[in-house]
mmCIF file of C-alpha atoms in Angstrom:
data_model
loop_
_atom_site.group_PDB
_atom_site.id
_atom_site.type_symbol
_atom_site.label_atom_id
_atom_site.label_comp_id
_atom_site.label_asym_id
_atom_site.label_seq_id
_atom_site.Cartn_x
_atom_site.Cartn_y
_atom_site.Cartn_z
ATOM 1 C CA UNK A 1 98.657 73.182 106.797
ATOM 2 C CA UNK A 2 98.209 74.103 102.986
ATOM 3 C CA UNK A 3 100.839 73.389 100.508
ATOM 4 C CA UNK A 4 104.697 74.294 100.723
ATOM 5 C CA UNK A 5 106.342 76.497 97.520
ATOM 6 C CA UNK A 6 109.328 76.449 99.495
ATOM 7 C CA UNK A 7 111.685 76.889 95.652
ATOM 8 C CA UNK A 8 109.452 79.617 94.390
ATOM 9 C CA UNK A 9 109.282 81.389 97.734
ATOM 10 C CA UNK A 10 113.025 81.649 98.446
ATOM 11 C CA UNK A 11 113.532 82.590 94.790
ATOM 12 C CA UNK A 12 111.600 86.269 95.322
ATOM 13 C CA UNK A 13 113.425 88.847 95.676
ATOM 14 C CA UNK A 14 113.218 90.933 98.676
ATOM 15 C CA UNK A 15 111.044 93.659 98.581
ATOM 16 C CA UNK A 16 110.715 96.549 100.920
ATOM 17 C CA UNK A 17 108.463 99.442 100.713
ATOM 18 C CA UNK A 18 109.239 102.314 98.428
ATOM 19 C CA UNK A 19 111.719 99.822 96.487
ATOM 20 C CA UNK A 20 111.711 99.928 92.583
ATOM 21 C CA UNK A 21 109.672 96.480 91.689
ATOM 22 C CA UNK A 22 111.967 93.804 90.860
ATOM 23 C CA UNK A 23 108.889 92.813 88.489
ATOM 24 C CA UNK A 24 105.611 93.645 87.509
ATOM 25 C CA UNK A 25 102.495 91.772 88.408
ATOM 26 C CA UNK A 26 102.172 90.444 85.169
ATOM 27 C CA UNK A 27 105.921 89.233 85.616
ATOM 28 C CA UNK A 28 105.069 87.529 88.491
ATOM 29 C CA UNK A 29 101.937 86.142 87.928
ATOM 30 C CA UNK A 30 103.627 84.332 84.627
ATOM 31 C CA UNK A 31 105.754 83.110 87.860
ATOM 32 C CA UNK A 32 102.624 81.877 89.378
ATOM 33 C CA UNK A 33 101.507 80.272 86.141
ATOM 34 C CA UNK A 34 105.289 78.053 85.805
ATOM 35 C CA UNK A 35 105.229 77.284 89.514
ATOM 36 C CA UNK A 36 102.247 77.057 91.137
ATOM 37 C CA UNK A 37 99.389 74.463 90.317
ATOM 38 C CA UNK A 38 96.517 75.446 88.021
ATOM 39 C CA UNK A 39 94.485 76.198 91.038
ATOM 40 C CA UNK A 40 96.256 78.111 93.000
ATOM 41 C CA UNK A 41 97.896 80.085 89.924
ATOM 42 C CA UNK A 42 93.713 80.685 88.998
ATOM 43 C CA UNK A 43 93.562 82.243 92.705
ATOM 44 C CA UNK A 44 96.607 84.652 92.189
ATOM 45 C CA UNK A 45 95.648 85.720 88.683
ATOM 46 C CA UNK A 46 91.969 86.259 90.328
ATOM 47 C CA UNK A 47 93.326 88.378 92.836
ATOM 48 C CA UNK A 48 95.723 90.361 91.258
ATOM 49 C CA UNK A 49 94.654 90.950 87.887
ATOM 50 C CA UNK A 50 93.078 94.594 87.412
ATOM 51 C CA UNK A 51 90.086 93.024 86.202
ATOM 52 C CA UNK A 52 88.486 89.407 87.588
ATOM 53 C CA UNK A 53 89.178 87.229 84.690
ATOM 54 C CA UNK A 54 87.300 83.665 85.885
ATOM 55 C CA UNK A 55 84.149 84.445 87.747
ATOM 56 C CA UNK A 56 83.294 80.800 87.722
ATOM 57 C CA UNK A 57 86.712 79.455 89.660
ATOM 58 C CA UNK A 58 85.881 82.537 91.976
ATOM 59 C CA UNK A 59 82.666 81.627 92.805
ATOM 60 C CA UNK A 60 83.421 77.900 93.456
ATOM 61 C CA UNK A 61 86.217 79.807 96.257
ATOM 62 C CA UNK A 62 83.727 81.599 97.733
ATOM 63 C CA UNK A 63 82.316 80.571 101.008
ATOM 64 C CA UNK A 64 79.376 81.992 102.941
ATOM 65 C CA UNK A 65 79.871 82.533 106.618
ATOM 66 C CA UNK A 66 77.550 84.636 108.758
ATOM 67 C CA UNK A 67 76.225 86.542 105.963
ATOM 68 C CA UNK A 68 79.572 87.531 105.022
ATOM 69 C CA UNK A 69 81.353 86.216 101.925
ATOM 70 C CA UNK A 70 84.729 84.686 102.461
ATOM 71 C CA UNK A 71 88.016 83.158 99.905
ATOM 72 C CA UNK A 72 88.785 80.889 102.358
ATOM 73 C CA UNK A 73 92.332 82.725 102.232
ATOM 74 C CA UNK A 74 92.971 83.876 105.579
ATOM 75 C CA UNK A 75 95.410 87.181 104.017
ATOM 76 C CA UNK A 76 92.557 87.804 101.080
ATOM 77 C CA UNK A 77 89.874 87.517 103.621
ATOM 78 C CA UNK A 78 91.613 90.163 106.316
ATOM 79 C CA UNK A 79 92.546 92.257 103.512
ATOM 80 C CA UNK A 80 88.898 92.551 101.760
ATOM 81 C CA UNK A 81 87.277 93.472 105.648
ATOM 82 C CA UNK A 82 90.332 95.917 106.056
ATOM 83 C CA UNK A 83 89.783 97.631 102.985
ATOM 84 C CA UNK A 84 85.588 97.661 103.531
ATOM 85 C CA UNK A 85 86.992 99.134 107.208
ATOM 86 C CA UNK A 86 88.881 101.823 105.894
ATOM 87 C CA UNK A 87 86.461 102.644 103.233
ATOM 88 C CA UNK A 88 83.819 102.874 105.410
ATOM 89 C CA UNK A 89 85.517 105.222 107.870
ATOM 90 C CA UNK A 90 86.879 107.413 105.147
ATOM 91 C CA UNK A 91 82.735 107.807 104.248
ATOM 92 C CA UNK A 92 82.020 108.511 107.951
ATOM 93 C CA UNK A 93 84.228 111.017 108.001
ATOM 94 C CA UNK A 94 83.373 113.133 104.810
ATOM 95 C CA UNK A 95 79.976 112.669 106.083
ATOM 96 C CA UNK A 96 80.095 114.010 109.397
ATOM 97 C CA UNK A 97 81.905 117.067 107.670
ATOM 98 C CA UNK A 98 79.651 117.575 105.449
ATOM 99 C CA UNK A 99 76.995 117.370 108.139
ATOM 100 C CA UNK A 100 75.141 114.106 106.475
ATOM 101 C CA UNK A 101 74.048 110.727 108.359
ATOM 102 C CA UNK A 102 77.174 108.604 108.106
ATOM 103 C CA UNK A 103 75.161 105.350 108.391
ATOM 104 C CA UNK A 104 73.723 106.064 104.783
ATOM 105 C CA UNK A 105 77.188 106.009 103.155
ATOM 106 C CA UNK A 106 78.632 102.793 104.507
ATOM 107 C CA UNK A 107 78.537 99.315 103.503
ATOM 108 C CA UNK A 108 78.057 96.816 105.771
ATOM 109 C CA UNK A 109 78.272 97.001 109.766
ATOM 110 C CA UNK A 110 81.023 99.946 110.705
ATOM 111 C CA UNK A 111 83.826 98.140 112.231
ATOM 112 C CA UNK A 112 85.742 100.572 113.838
ATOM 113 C CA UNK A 113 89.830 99.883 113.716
ATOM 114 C CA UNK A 114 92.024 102.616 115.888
ATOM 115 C CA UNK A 115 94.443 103.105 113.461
ATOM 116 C CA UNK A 116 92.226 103.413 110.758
ATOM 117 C CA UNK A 117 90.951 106.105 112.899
ATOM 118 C CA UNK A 118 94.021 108.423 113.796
ATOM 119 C CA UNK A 119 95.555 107.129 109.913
ATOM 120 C CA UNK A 120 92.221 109.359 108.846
ATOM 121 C CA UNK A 121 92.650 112.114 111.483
ATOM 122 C CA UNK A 122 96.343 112.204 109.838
ATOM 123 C CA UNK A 123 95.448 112.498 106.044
ATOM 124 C CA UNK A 124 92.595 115.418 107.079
ATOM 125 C CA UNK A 125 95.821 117.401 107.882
ATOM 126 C CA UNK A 126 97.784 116.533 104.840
ATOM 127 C CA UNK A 127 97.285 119.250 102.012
ATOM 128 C CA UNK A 128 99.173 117.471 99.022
ATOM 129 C CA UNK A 129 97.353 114.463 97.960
ATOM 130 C CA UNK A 130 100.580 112.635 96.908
ATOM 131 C CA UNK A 131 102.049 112.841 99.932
ATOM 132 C CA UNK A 132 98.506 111.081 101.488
ATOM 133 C CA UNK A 133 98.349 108.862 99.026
ATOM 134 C CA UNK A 134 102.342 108.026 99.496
ATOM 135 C CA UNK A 135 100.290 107.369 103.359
ATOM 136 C CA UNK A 136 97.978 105.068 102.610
ATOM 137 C CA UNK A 137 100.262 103.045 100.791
ATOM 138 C CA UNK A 138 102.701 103.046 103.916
ATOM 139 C CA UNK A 139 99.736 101.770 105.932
ATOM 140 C CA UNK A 140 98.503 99.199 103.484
ATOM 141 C CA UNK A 141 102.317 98.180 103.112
ATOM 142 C CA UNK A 142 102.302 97.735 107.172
ATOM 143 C CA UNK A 143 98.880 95.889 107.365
ATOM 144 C CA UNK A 144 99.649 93.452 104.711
ATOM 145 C CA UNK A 145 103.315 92.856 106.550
ATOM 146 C CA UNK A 146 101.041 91.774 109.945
ATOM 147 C CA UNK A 147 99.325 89.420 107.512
ATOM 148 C CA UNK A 148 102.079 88.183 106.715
ATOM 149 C CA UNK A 149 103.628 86.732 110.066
ATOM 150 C CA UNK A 150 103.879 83.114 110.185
ATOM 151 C CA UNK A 151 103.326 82.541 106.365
ATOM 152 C CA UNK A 152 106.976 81.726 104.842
ATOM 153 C CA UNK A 153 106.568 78.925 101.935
ATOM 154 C CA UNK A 154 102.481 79.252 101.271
ATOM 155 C CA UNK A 155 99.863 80.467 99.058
ATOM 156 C CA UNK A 156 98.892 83.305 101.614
ATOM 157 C CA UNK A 157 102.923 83.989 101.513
ATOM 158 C CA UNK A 158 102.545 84.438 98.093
ATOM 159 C CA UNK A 159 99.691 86.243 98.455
ATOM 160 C CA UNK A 160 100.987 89.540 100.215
ATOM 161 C CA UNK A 161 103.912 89.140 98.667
ATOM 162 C CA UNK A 162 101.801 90.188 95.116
ATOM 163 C CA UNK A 163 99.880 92.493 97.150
ATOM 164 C CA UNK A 164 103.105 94.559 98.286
ATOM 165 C CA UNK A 165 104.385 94.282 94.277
ATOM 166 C CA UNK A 166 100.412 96.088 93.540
ATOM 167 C CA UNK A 167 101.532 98.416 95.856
ATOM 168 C CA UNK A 168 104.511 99.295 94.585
ATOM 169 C CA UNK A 169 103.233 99.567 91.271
ATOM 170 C CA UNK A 170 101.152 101.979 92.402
ATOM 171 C CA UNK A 171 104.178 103.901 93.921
ATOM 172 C CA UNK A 172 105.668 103.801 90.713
ATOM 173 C CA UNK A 173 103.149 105.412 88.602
ATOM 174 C CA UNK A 174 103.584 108.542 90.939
ATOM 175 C CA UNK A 175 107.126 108.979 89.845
ATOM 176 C CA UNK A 176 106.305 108.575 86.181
ATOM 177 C CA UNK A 177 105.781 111.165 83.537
ATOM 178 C CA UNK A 178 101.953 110.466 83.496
ATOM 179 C CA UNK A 179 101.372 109.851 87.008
ATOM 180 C CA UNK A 180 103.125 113.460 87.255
ATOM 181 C CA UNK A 181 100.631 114.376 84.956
ATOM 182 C CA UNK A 182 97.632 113.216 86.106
ATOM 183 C CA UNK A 183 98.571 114.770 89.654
ATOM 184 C CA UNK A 184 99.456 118.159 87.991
ATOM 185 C CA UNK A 185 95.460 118.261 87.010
ATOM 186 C CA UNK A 186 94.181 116.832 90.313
ATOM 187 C CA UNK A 187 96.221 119.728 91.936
ATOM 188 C CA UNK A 188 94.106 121.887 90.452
ATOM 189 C CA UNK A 189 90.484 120.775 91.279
ATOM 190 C CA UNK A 190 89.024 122.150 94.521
ATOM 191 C CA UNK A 191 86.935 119.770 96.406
ATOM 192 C CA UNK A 192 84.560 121.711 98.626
ATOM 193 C CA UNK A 193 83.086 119.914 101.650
#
């Protein structure tokens, strides 16, 4: 079993999905900084900064497994194949429409998930992109809550927990005056197929 932050863990506030953040990112990796040890703070600033700010410490984290490159963070790990998953079907899809080989778009082997699958089938029927956005979101915010069983006082605790304050970040933005904006122009691009 890893290390215990049993006073910094109980000290977050609880966060539930659409909620205004309690803190930014930046708030709570300072957090991370005051609390955690320089190693572990190095892993949270690596994975939640917007850009990757020690590619040396991240390098010495990564392990090779199978051909496929690995934290060693059981949450980071799940979350990196989900999101090559969910890219990768999102490809597949807008290939087959557009009557291209799907293979050719993807990265990696296709690894099919089921909800993945009907989330996708779900969004194809959506016609304002905020409200599928607002849907992926919801489903990242559920996936990263499965990671999250069993972890109460550790790093990969701590680890979704700054995942679901990205996420509601990115919530926020769509509620702002400039995230209003920006939507107001995507609105008006037509995306043909």
């Amino acid at each position: 079993m890893g290390k215990a932050y049993y006073y910094f863990a109980t000290s977050l506030p609880y966060i539930q999905f659409d909620d205004k953040p309690p803190m930014t990112c930046e708030d709570y990796l300072g957090e991370c900084q005051r609390l955690l040890p320089d190693v572990d703070y190095k892993f949270m600033r690596t994975l939640l900064s917007e850009k990757i700010l020690d590619y040396v410490f991240l390098q010495k984290l990564l392990v090779e497994n199978k051909g496929e490159v690995r934290i060693g963070n059981q949450v980071y790990d799940k979350g990196i194949r989900f999101n090559r998953s969910f890219r990768n079907e999102v490809a597949w899809f807008r290939a087959e429409r557009a009557g291209k080989d799907p293979s050719f778009y993807i990265r990696g082997e296709r690894d099919s998930n089921p909800k993945v699958l009907e989330l996708i089938q779900q969004l194809d029927k959506i016609s304002n992109p905020l409200d599928a956005e607002r849907m992926i979101e919801k489903f990242r915010w559920e996936f990263v809550d499965e990671l999250s069983v069993g972890h109460y006082f550790d790093i990969e605790f701590l680890t979704t927990y700054g995942f679901k304050l990205k996420i509601l970040e990115r919530l926020e933005t769509f509620k702002s005056d400039k995230g209003r904006e920006v939507f107001e122009e995507i609105k008006k691009i037509k995306i043909e197929v």
